[in-house]
């Protein structure tokens, strides 16, 4: 086998492979003979089908398989001999004009790029931190109380107030015509909880059971219902029932209902603090990791293999189709999804993957078994039976590989933060948690 390698572009290469026809034919004959011993055909006893008949029926497919196998083996051997790190699958085409007794093929492929990482000491990374305050614990307690609230019908003549649960009938019309989703009977919602558009919510306040009212409602331009977005509807609403909200008191019974064995408010607040601090830890890690990775990319130079980027785009498109299917969208597998929408995301992922791999290789940042164990134990700590969760992770190599990847990213983040200039910044608890507090 003779091999030549030609550079077509920054990462694109072309390799010419030549294979002796005799070696291919010999393998084809060998496979046909083996097939003849087991193949079943009408008119012949098993193992007694003439080789010529087997060749006539299966010769083309066997030759195709042999050609694929032999060319694949030849390409792998040649790439290994030339010490090429091949990215993606090669595109192989037969080449004309080969010497007699030989077949020639052109293999066009990409190689992995050289990754250049600059001096991380020149990078600046914003490292955020936050504190779990007593106020955050109070708000979490309020959420827990609301999750366990009860309702009692208000006395006749009582008006709707914020926090009440109301049952209403309503019908909306635009230019005198009903529209889809604009009518409901015995519809329940909590007043002041943002479940309805503000104009609807405000109009119901002050009404009494049995009363009806008509009012205009302007749908926002970005409303999810495209048919009514930006339009104004006239709604008629009838209040049928008003129920006052009762929130449980924060006492020993409440604490025990949440699984606090001691049953004290102090133990409940300590448990909430512990859970919030665990969540804060993971969110801070994710945010600081993002900043560290951005700094790493800014200090790195590399060319992207087009084939690897395309593979990532295909994966993202497939994920989008799966998401549409899960949402019940019909013919999700045929939905037009433009690939270019995913290109920036795909390119970032590929670039980051290559840069991180180089940093890990050059600095020994692989995940250690004890790090993997600690991370799994941290994940399991928030569950009722942590030991079962730990066993679940260790019972599947794929799940373990996912944890290993996260630990490697954490190692890379710590390494970057140890080298780069870090700017410490405290952020509010609400900002970190993504809460919109009034």
GROMACS .gro file of C-alpha atoms in nm:
model
  438
    1UNK     CA    1   0.000   0.000   0.000
    2UNK     CA    2   0.137   0.338  -0.104
    3UNK     CA    3   0.023   0.654   0.077
    4UNK     CA    4   0.049   1.024  -0.002
    5UNK     CA    5  -0.097   1.307   0.206
    6UNK     CA    6  -0.187   1.647   0.061
    7UNK     CA    7  -0.291   1.961   0.250
    8UNK     CA    8  -0.606   2.114   0.099
    9UNK     CA    9  -0.688   2.375   0.364
   10UNK     CA   10  -0.593   2.465   0.723
   11UNK     CA   11  -0.726   2.140   0.862
   12UNK     CA   12  -0.838   1.955   0.548
   13UNK     CA   13  -0.620   1.679   0.407
   14UNK     CA   14  -0.638   1.438   0.116
   15UNK     CA   15  -0.487   1.093   0.129
   16UNK     CA   16  -0.453   0.864  -0.173
   17UNK     CA   17  -0.478   0.493  -0.098
   18UNK     CA   18  -0.399   0.209  -0.337
   19UNK     CA   19  -0.505  -0.150  -0.279
   20UNK     CA   20  -0.421  -0.465  -0.479
   21UNK     CA   21  -0.724  -0.605  -0.658
   22UNK     CA   22  -0.605  -0.957  -0.577
   23UNK     CA   23  -0.626  -0.902  -0.201
   24UNK     CA   24  -0.983  -0.772  -0.232
   25UNK     CA   25  -1.093  -1.057  -0.459
   26UNK     CA   26  -0.931  -1.312  -0.229
   27UNK     CA   27  -1.131  -1.179   0.068
   28UNK     CA   28  -1.452  -1.172  -0.139
   29UNK     CA   29  -1.401  -1.539  -0.239
   30UNK     CA   30  -1.331  -1.633   0.122
   31UNK     CA   31  -1.651  -1.467   0.247
   32UNK     CA   32  -1.864  -1.618  -0.031
   33UNK     CA   33  -1.735  -1.968   0.053
   34UNK     CA   34  -1.819  -1.911   0.420
   35UNK     CA   35  -2.163  -1.783   0.322
   36UNK     CA   36  -2.226  -2.086   0.099
   37UNK     CA   37  -2.194  -2.316   0.402
   38UNK     CA   38  -2.488  -2.154   0.582
   39UNK     CA   39  -2.707  -1.981   0.322
   40UNK     CA   40  -3.057  -2.117   0.255
   41UNK     CA   41  -3.199  -2.103  -0.099
   42UNK     CA   42  -3.501  -2.267  -0.257
   43UNK     CA   43  -3.418  -2.587  -0.445
   44UNK     CA   44  -3.097  -2.659  -0.252
   45UNK     CA   45  -3.019  -2.833   0.073
   46UNK     CA   46  -2.844  -2.619   0.339
   47UNK     CA   47  -2.471  -2.610   0.266
   48UNK     CA   48  -2.513  -2.750  -0.085
   49UNK     CA   49  -2.578  -2.426  -0.276
   50UNK     CA   50  -2.320  -2.398  -0.561
   51UNK     CA   51  -2.066  -2.121  -0.514
   52UNK     CA   52  -2.154  -1.974  -0.854
   53UNK     CA   53  -2.519  -1.935  -0.745
   54UNK     CA   54  -2.415  -1.775  -0.414
   55UNK     CA   55  -2.181  -1.539  -0.602
   56UNK     CA   56  -2.456  -1.442  -0.844
   57UNK     CA   57  -2.698  -1.364  -0.560
   58UNK     CA   58  -2.464  -1.209  -0.301
   59UNK     CA   59  -2.147  -1.120  -0.488
   60UNK     CA   60  -2.215  -0.747  -0.523
   61UNK     CA   61  -2.309  -0.691  -0.157
   62UNK     CA   62  -2.013  -0.897  -0.032
   63UNK     CA   63  -1.774  -0.707  -0.258
   64UNK     CA   64  -1.916  -0.377  -0.131
   65UNK     CA   65  -1.863  -0.487   0.231
   66UNK     CA   66  -1.507  -0.603   0.160
   67UNK     CA   67  -1.420  -0.279  -0.020
   68UNK     CA   68  -1.552  -0.075   0.272
   69UNK     CA   69  -1.363  -0.286   0.526
   70UNK     CA   70  -1.035  -0.290   0.334
   71UNK     CA   71  -1.038   0.082   0.254
   72UNK     CA   72  -1.130   0.162   0.615
   73UNK     CA   73  -0.846  -0.056   0.745
   74UNK     CA   74  -0.602   0.096   0.496
   75UNK     CA   75  -0.705   0.451   0.594
   76UNK     CA   76  -0.674   0.380   0.966
   77UNK     CA   77  -0.330   0.220   0.919
   78UNK     CA   78  -0.206   0.506   0.699
   79UNK     CA   79  -0.337   0.775   0.937
   80UNK     CA   80  -0.173   0.596   1.229
   81UNK     CA   81   0.157   0.564   1.041
   82UNK     CA   82   0.149   0.936   0.952
   83UNK     CA   83   0.056   1.020   1.315
   84UNK     CA   84  -0.254   1.207   1.203
   85UNK     CA   85  -0.532   1.287   1.456
   86UNK     CA   86  -0.834   1.247   1.229
   87UNK     CA   87  -1.142   1.456   1.313
   88UNK     CA   88  -1.473   1.307   1.201
   89UNK     CA   89  -1.527   1.055   0.924
   90UNK     CA   90  -1.328   1.069   0.596
   91UNK     CA   91  -1.507   1.108   0.262
   92UNK     CA   92  -1.372   0.829   0.040
   93UNK     CA   93  -1.418   0.815  -0.337
   94UNK     CA   94  -1.271   0.577  -0.593
   95UNK     CA   95  -1.005   0.733  -0.814
   96UNK     CA   96  -0.963   0.660  -1.182
   97UNK     CA   97  -0.635   0.587  -1.357
   98UNK     CA   98  -0.493   0.339  -1.105
   99UNK     CA   99  -0.215   0.104  -1.228
  100UNK     CA  100  -0.329  -0.235  -1.355
  101UNK     CA  101  -0.403  -0.476  -1.074
  102UNK     CA  102  -0.471  -0.200  -0.822
  103UNK     CA  103  -0.758   0.016  -0.702
  104UNK     CA  104  -0.702   0.376  -0.594
  105UNK     CA  105  -0.908   0.587  -0.354
  106UNK     CA  106  -0.903   0.948  -0.242
  107UNK     CA  107  -0.981   1.006   0.125
  108UNK     CA  108  -1.062   1.367   0.215
  109UNK     CA  109  -1.072   1.437   0.587
  110UNK     CA  110  -0.990   1.686   0.861
  111UNK     CA  111  -0.735   1.668   1.137
  112UNK     CA  112  -0.767   1.810   1.487
  113UNK     CA  113  -0.615   2.158   1.517
  114UNK     CA  114  -0.319   2.274   1.716
  115UNK     CA  115  -0.456   2.455   2.019
  116UNK     CA  116  -0.262   2.756   2.142
  117UNK     CA  117  -0.350   2.877   2.492
  118UNK     CA  118  -0.205   3.213   2.592
  119UNK     CA  119  -0.085   3.320   2.936
  120UNK     CA  120  -0.387   3.294   3.164
  121UNK     CA  121  -0.222   3.542   3.401
  122UNK     CA  122  -0.327   3.807   3.150
  123UNK     CA  123  -0.695   3.713   3.180
  124UNK     CA  124  -0.942   3.882   3.413
  125UNK     CA  125  -1.230   3.681   3.558
  126UNK     CA  126  -1.521   3.811   3.765
  127UNK     CA  127  -1.576   3.571   4.055
  128UNK     CA  128  -1.911   3.616   4.223
  129UNK     CA  129  -2.021   3.524   4.571
  130UNK     CA  130  -2.342   3.562   4.773
  131UNK     CA  131  -2.473   3.511   5.124
  132UNK     CA  132  -2.780   3.322   5.240
  133UNK     CA  133  -2.951   3.585   5.454
  134UNK     CA  134  -3.227   3.559   5.712
  135UNK     CA  135  -3.449   3.742   5.464
  136UNK     CA  136  -3.392   3.466   5.205
  137UNK     CA  137  -3.489   3.205   5.465
  138UNK     CA  138  -3.804   3.406   5.549
  139UNK     CA  139  -3.907   3.418   5.182
  140UNK     CA  140  -3.848   3.044   5.146
  141UNK     CA  141  -4.070   2.989   5.450
  142UNK     CA  142  -4.339   3.200   5.282
  143UNK     CA  143  -4.315   2.984   4.970
  144UNK     CA  144  -4.346   2.667   5.180
  145UNK     CA  145  -4.652   2.812   5.355
  146UNK     CA  146  -4.815   2.904   5.023
  147UNK     CA  147  -4.756   2.551   4.896
  148UNK     CA  148  -4.961   2.423   5.193
  149UNK     CA  149  -5.230   2.691   5.203
  150UNK     CA  150  -5.599   2.610   5.241
  151UNK     CA  151  -5.908   2.799   5.125
  152UNK     CA  152  -6.241   2.881   5.290
  153UNK     CA  153  -6.544   3.039   5.123
  154UNK     CA  154  -6.593   3.402   5.224
  155UNK     CA  155  -6.918   3.531   5.368
  156UNK     CA  156  -7.189   3.665   5.140
  157UNK     CA  157  -7.126   4.025   5.043
  158UNK     CA  158  -6.748   4.000   5.087
  159UNK     CA  159  -6.540   4.154   4.810
  160UNK     CA  160  -6.248   4.002   4.618
  161UNK     CA  161  -5.910   4.091   4.766
  162UNK     CA  162  -5.549   4.011   4.683
  163UNK     CA  163  -5.470   3.653   4.788
  164UNK     CA  164  -5.826   3.527   4.739
  165UNK     CA  165  -5.903   3.232   4.515
  166UNK     CA  166  -6.192   3.316   4.283
  167UNK     CA  167  -6.408   3.100   4.059
  168UNK     CA  168  -6.537   3.287   3.754
  169UNK     CA  169  -6.707   3.250   3.418
  170UNK     CA  170  -6.569   3.475   3.147
  171UNK     CA  171  -6.600   3.541   2.776
  172UNK     CA  172  -6.389   3.771   2.562
  173UNK     CA  173  -6.462   3.915   2.219
  174UNK     CA  174  -6.252   4.111   1.972
  175UNK     CA  175  -6.454   4.342   1.747
  176UNK     CA  176  -6.763   4.159   1.866
  177UNK     CA  177  -6.631   3.815   1.766
  178UNK     CA  178  -6.534   3.534   2.009
  179UNK     CA  179  -6.179   3.398   1.983
  180UNK     CA  180  -6.008   3.071   2.071
  181UNK     CA  181  -5.926   3.046   2.442
  182UNK     CA  182  -6.135   3.352   2.526
  183UNK     CA  183  -6.415   3.170   2.708
  184UNK     CA  184  -6.420   2.955   3.025
  185UNK     CA  185  -6.666   2.841   3.292
  186UNK     CA  186  -6.580   2.769   3.657
  187UNK     CA  187  -6.230   2.900   3.604
  188UNK     CA  188  -6.020   2.934   3.922
  189UNK     CA  189  -5.724   3.162   3.983
  190UNK     CA  190  -5.545   3.334   4.270
  191UNK     CA  191  -5.579   3.710   4.270
  192UNK     CA  192  -5.251   3.899   4.282
  193UNK     CA  193  -5.034   3.597   4.201
  194UNK     CA  194  -4.964   3.688   3.837
  195UNK     CA  195  -5.168   3.399   3.702
  196UNK     CA  196  -5.376   3.636   3.488
  197UNK     CA  197  -5.293   3.949   3.292
  198UNK     CA  198  -5.286   4.253   3.524
  199UNK     CA  199  -5.592   4.422   3.367
  200UNK     CA  200  -5.799   4.106   3.422
  201UNK     CA  201  -5.667   4.066   3.777
  202UNK     CA  202  -5.735   4.430   3.867
  203UNK     CA  203  -6.087   4.424   3.722
  204UNK     CA  204  -6.194   4.132   3.941
  205UNK     CA  205  -6.076   4.295   4.264
  206UNK     CA  206  -6.361   4.449   4.463
  207UNK     CA  207  -6.629   4.238   4.293
  208UNK     CA  208  -6.869   4.025   4.498
  209UNK     CA  209  -7.003   3.675   4.437
  210UNK     CA  210  -7.287   3.688   4.181
  211UNK     CA  211  -7.170   4.013   4.024
  212UNK     CA  212  -7.083   4.055   3.655
  213UNK     CA  213  -6.866   4.315   3.487
  214UNK     CA  214  -6.750   4.405   3.139
  215UNK     CA  215  -6.407   4.559   3.084
  216UNK     CA  216  -6.149   4.608   2.803
  217UNK     CA  217  -5.823   4.412   2.809
  218UNK     CA  218  -5.524   4.495   2.587
  219UNK     CA  219  -5.313   4.190   2.507
  220UNK     CA  220  -4.937   4.265   2.502
  221UNK     CA  221  -4.765   4.263   2.162
  222UNK     CA  222  -4.548   3.972   2.279
  223UNK     CA  223  -4.840   3.768   2.417
  224UNK     CA  224  -4.796   3.393   2.358
  225UNK     CA  225  -5.131   3.371   2.174
  226UNK     CA  226  -5.029   3.516   1.838
  227UNK     CA  227  -5.390   3.552   1.716
  228UNK     CA  228  -5.471   3.804   1.991
  229UNK     CA  229  -5.127   3.958   2.060
  230UNK     CA  230  -5.141   4.337   2.038
  231UNK     CA  231  -5.522   4.345   2.018
  232UNK     CA  232  -5.783   4.470   2.265
  233UNK     CA  233  -6.069   4.244   2.374
  234UNK     CA  234  -6.389   4.316   2.567
  235UNK     CA  235  -6.437   4.069   2.850
  236UNK     CA  236  -6.747   3.992   3.052
  237UNK     CA  237  -6.666   3.819   3.381
  238UNK     CA  238  -6.901   3.677   3.645
  239UNK     CA  239  -6.770   3.599   3.993
  240UNK     CA  240  -6.925   3.275   4.119
  241UNK     CA  241  -6.725   3.202   4.435
  242UNK     CA  242  -6.468   3.381   4.652
  243UNK     CA  243  -6.241   3.189   4.887
  244UNK     CA  244  -6.006   3.343   5.140
  245UNK     CA  245  -5.654   3.203   5.171
  246UNK     CA  246  -5.538   3.054   5.499
  247UNK     CA  247  -5.163   3.014   5.544
  248UNK     CA  248  -5.041   2.768   5.809
  249UNK     CA  249  -4.858   2.919   6.105
  250UNK     CA  250  -4.485   2.861   6.134
  251UNK     CA  251  -4.487   2.642   6.444
  252UNK     CA  252  -4.379   2.297   6.560
  253UNK     CA  253  -4.662   2.122   6.371
  254UNK     CA  254  -4.560   2.301   6.052
  255UNK     CA  255  -4.195   2.204   6.103
  256UNK     CA  256  -4.285   1.838   6.160
  257UNK     CA  257  -4.506   1.838   5.848
  258UNK     CA  258  -4.189   1.928   5.653
  259UNK     CA  259  -3.998   1.632   5.795
  260UNK     CA  260  -3.809   1.814   6.072
  261UNK     CA  261  -3.785   1.549   6.343
  262UNK     CA  262  -3.702   1.796   6.623
  263UNK     CA  263  -4.013   1.994   6.537
  264UNK     CA  264  -3.856   2.328   6.629
  265UNK     CA  265  -3.864   2.644   6.422
  266UNK     CA  266  -3.488   2.682   6.474
  267UNK     CA  267  -3.426   2.336   6.325
  268UNK     CA  268  -3.657   2.418   6.032
  269UNK     CA  269  -3.471   2.741   5.956
  270UNK     CA  270  -3.136   2.557   5.985
  271UNK     CA  271  -3.259   2.294   5.739
  272UNK     CA  272  -3.375   2.564   5.495
  273UNK     CA  273  -3.039   2.741   5.527
  274UNK     CA  274  -2.854   2.416   5.457
  275UNK     CA  275  -3.059   2.350   5.142
  276UNK     CA  276  -3.027   2.710   5.018
  277UNK     CA  277  -2.651   2.707   5.075
  278UNK     CA  278  -2.622   2.384   4.876
  279UNK     CA  279  -2.819   2.538   4.588
  280UNK     CA  280  -2.616   2.860   4.610
  281UNK     CA  281  -2.295   2.658   4.593
  282UNK     CA  282  -2.398   2.489   4.266
  283UNK     CA  283  -2.524   2.814   4.111
  284UNK     CA  284  -2.209   3.004   4.204
  285UNK     CA  285  -2.001   2.724   4.059
  286UNK     CA  286  -2.199   2.734   3.733
  287UNK     CA  287  -2.174   3.112   3.703
  288UNK     CA  288  -1.803   3.128   3.788
  289UNK     CA  289  -1.736   2.835   3.555
  290UNK     CA  290  -1.901   3.026   3.271
  291UNK     CA  291  -1.682   3.332   3.340
  292UNK     CA  292  -1.367   3.116   3.359
  293UNK     CA  293  -1.447   2.938   3.034
  294UNK     CA  294  -1.511   3.271   2.859
  295UNK     CA  295  -1.168   3.390   2.977
  296UNK     CA  296  -1.006   3.066   2.858
  297UNK     CA  297  -1.159   3.102   2.511
  298UNK     CA  298  -1.045   3.465   2.491
  299UNK     CA  299  -0.686   3.347   2.551
  300UNK     CA  300  -0.699   3.062   2.298
  301UNK     CA  301  -0.634   3.029   1.926
  302UNK     CA  302  -0.743   2.738   1.707
  303UNK     CA  303  -0.910   2.648   1.379
  304UNK     CA  304  -1.238   2.459   1.403
  305UNK     CA  305  -1.285   2.125   1.220
  306UNK     CA  306  -1.594   2.175   1.002
  307UNK     CA  307  -1.694   1.809   1.035
  308UNK     CA  308  -1.700   1.822   1.416
  309UNK     CA  309  -1.901   2.145   1.412
  310UNK     CA  310  -2.149   1.986   1.170
  311UNK     CA  311  -2.181   1.681   1.396
  312UNK     CA  312  -2.262   1.913   1.688
  313UNK     CA  313  -2.517   2.106   1.481
  314UNK     CA  314  -2.683   1.777   1.384
  315UNK     CA  315  -2.695   1.678   1.751
  316UNK     CA  316  -2.853   2.011   1.851
  317UNK     CA  317  -3.111   1.989   1.571
  318UNK     CA  318  -3.197   1.635   1.679
  319UNK     CA  319  -3.236   1.757   2.037
  320UNK     CA  320  -3.469   2.035   1.920
  321UNK     CA  321  -3.683   1.782   1.732
  322UNK     CA  322  -3.699   1.557   2.038
  323UNK     CA  323  -3.811   1.856   2.247
  324UNK     CA  324  -4.086   1.940   1.996
  325UNK     CA  325  -4.200   1.578   1.998
  326UNK     CA  326  -4.210   1.575   2.379
  327UNK     CA  327  -4.434   1.883   2.367
  328UNK     CA  328  -4.677   1.695   2.146
  329UNK     CA  329  -4.597   1.876   1.820
  330UNK     CA  330  -4.718   1.666   1.526
  331UNK     CA  331  -4.461   1.564   1.263
  332UNK     CA  332  -4.181   1.702   1.480
  333UNK     CA  333  -3.930   1.494   1.283
  334UNK     CA  334  -4.027   1.688   0.968
  335UNK     CA  335  -4.042   2.035   1.121
  336UNK     CA  336  -3.821   2.285   0.934
  337UNK     CA  337  -3.538   2.370   1.171
  338UNK     CA  338  -3.268   2.590   1.012
  339UNK     CA  339  -2.924   2.456   1.100
  340UNK     CA  340  -2.765   2.801   1.101
  341UNK     CA  341  -2.961   2.891   1.415
  342UNK     CA  342  -2.745   2.643   1.605
  343UNK     CA  343  -2.409   2.725   1.444
  344UNK     CA  344  -2.287   2.980   1.704
  345UNK     CA  345  -2.374   2.743   1.988
  346UNK     CA  346  -2.217   2.447   1.810
  347UNK     CA  347  -1.897   2.637   1.731
  348UNK     CA  348  -1.863   2.752   2.091
  349UNK     CA  349  -1.913   2.399   2.224
  350UNK     CA  350  -1.658   2.250   1.983
  351UNK     CA  351  -1.407   2.528   2.048
  352UNK     CA  352  -1.449   2.496   2.425
  353UNK     CA  353  -1.423   2.118   2.413
  354UNK     CA  354  -1.095   2.128   2.222
  355UNK     CA  355  -0.944   2.401   2.439
  356UNK     CA  356  -1.048   2.232   2.764
  357UNK     CA  357  -0.908   1.898   2.644
  358UNK     CA  358  -0.574   2.063   2.569
  359UNK     CA  359  -0.563   2.239   2.907
  360UNK     CA  360  -0.647   1.912   3.085
  361UNK     CA  361  -0.379   1.722   2.892
  362UNK     CA  362  -0.109   1.983   2.946
  363UNK     CA  363  -0.176   2.032   3.318
  364UNK     CA  364  -0.295   1.692   3.445
  365UNK     CA  365  -0.647   1.812   3.533
  366UNK     CA  366  -0.818   1.475   3.486
  367UNK     CA  367  -1.088   1.379   3.736
  368UNK     CA  368  -0.953   1.178   4.030
  369UNK     CA  369  -1.166   0.892   4.173
  370UNK     CA  370  -1.195   1.071   4.508
  371UNK     CA  371  -1.321   1.387   4.331
  372UNK     CA  372  -1.586   1.190   4.147
  373UNK     CA  373  -1.691   1.024   4.474
  374UNK     CA  374  -1.716   1.359   4.654
  375UNK     CA  375  -1.921   1.518   4.376
  376UNK     CA  376  -2.168   1.228   4.372
  377UNK     CA  377  -2.202   1.249   4.751
  378UNK     CA  378  -2.271   1.624   4.723
  379UNK     CA  379  -2.542   1.558   4.464
  380UNK     CA  380  -2.693   1.281   4.677
  381UNK     CA  381  -2.698   1.486   4.999
  382UNK     CA  382  -3.026   1.663   4.912
  383UNK     CA  383  -3.215   1.333   4.874
  384UNK     CA  384  -3.393   1.141   5.146
  385UNK     CA  385  -3.183   0.826   5.087
  386UNK     CA  386  -2.837   0.946   4.975
  387UNK     CA  387  -2.684   0.596   4.971
  388UNK     CA  388  -2.936   0.483   4.708
  389UNK     CA  389  -2.849   0.782   4.489
  390UNK     CA  390  -2.476   0.707   4.518
  391UNK     CA  391  -2.539   0.345   4.414
  392UNK     CA  392  -2.750   0.471   4.121
  393UNK     CA  393  -2.461   0.677   3.987
  394UNK     CA  394  -2.203   0.401   4.032
  395UNK     CA  395  -2.436   0.147   3.872
  396UNK     CA  396  -2.410   0.302   3.524
  397UNK     CA  397  -2.088   0.390   3.339
  398UNK     CA  398  -2.268   0.653   3.132
  399UNK     CA  399  -2.384   0.838   3.445
  400UNK     CA  400  -2.035   0.812   3.590
  401UNK     CA  401  -1.891   0.957   3.268
  402UNK     CA  402  -2.126   1.255   3.298
  403UNK     CA  403  -2.008   1.320   3.653
  404UNK     CA  404  -1.645   1.281   3.543
  405UNK     CA  405  -1.697   1.546   3.274
  406UNK     CA  406  -1.841   1.788   3.532
  407UNK     CA  407  -1.550   1.728   3.771
  408UNK     CA  408  -1.301   1.792   3.490
  409UNK     CA  409  -1.478   2.121   3.413
  410UNK     CA  410  -1.456   2.211   3.783
  411UNK     CA  411  -1.083   2.131   3.783
  412UNK     CA  412  -1.034   2.350   3.476
  413UNK     CA  413  -1.233   2.631   3.640
  414UNK     CA  414  -1.023   2.614   3.957
  415UNK     CA  415  -0.704   2.610   3.749
  416UNK     CA  416  -0.809   2.917   3.550
  417UNK     CA  417  -0.914   3.106   3.863
  418UNK     CA  418  -0.580   3.021   4.026
  419UNK     CA  419  -0.387   3.168   3.731
  420UNK     CA  420  -0.604   3.458   3.617
  421UNK     CA  421  -0.662   3.792   3.785
  422UNK     CA  422  -0.991   3.746   3.971
  423UNK     CA  423  -1.224   4.032   4.058
  424UNK     CA  424  -1.442   3.941   4.357
  425UNK     CA  425  -1.804   4.059   4.337
  426UNK     CA  426  -2.091   4.002   4.578
  427UNK     CA  427  -2.430   3.958   4.414
  428UNK     CA  428  -2.771   3.963   4.577
  429UNK     CA  429  -2.924   3.628   4.666
  430UNK     CA  430  -3.230   3.704   4.449
  431UNK     CA  431  -3.014   3.787   4.146
  432UNK     CA  432  -2.822   3.461   4.174
  433UNK     CA  433  -3.138   3.255   4.216
  434UNK     CA  434  -3.310   3.434   3.928
  435UNK     CA  435  -3.600   3.554   4.142
  436UNK     CA  436  -3.801   3.863   4.059
  437UNK     CA  437  -3.879   4.007   4.396
  438UNK     CA  438  -4.084   4.322   4.430
   0.00000   0.00000   0.00000
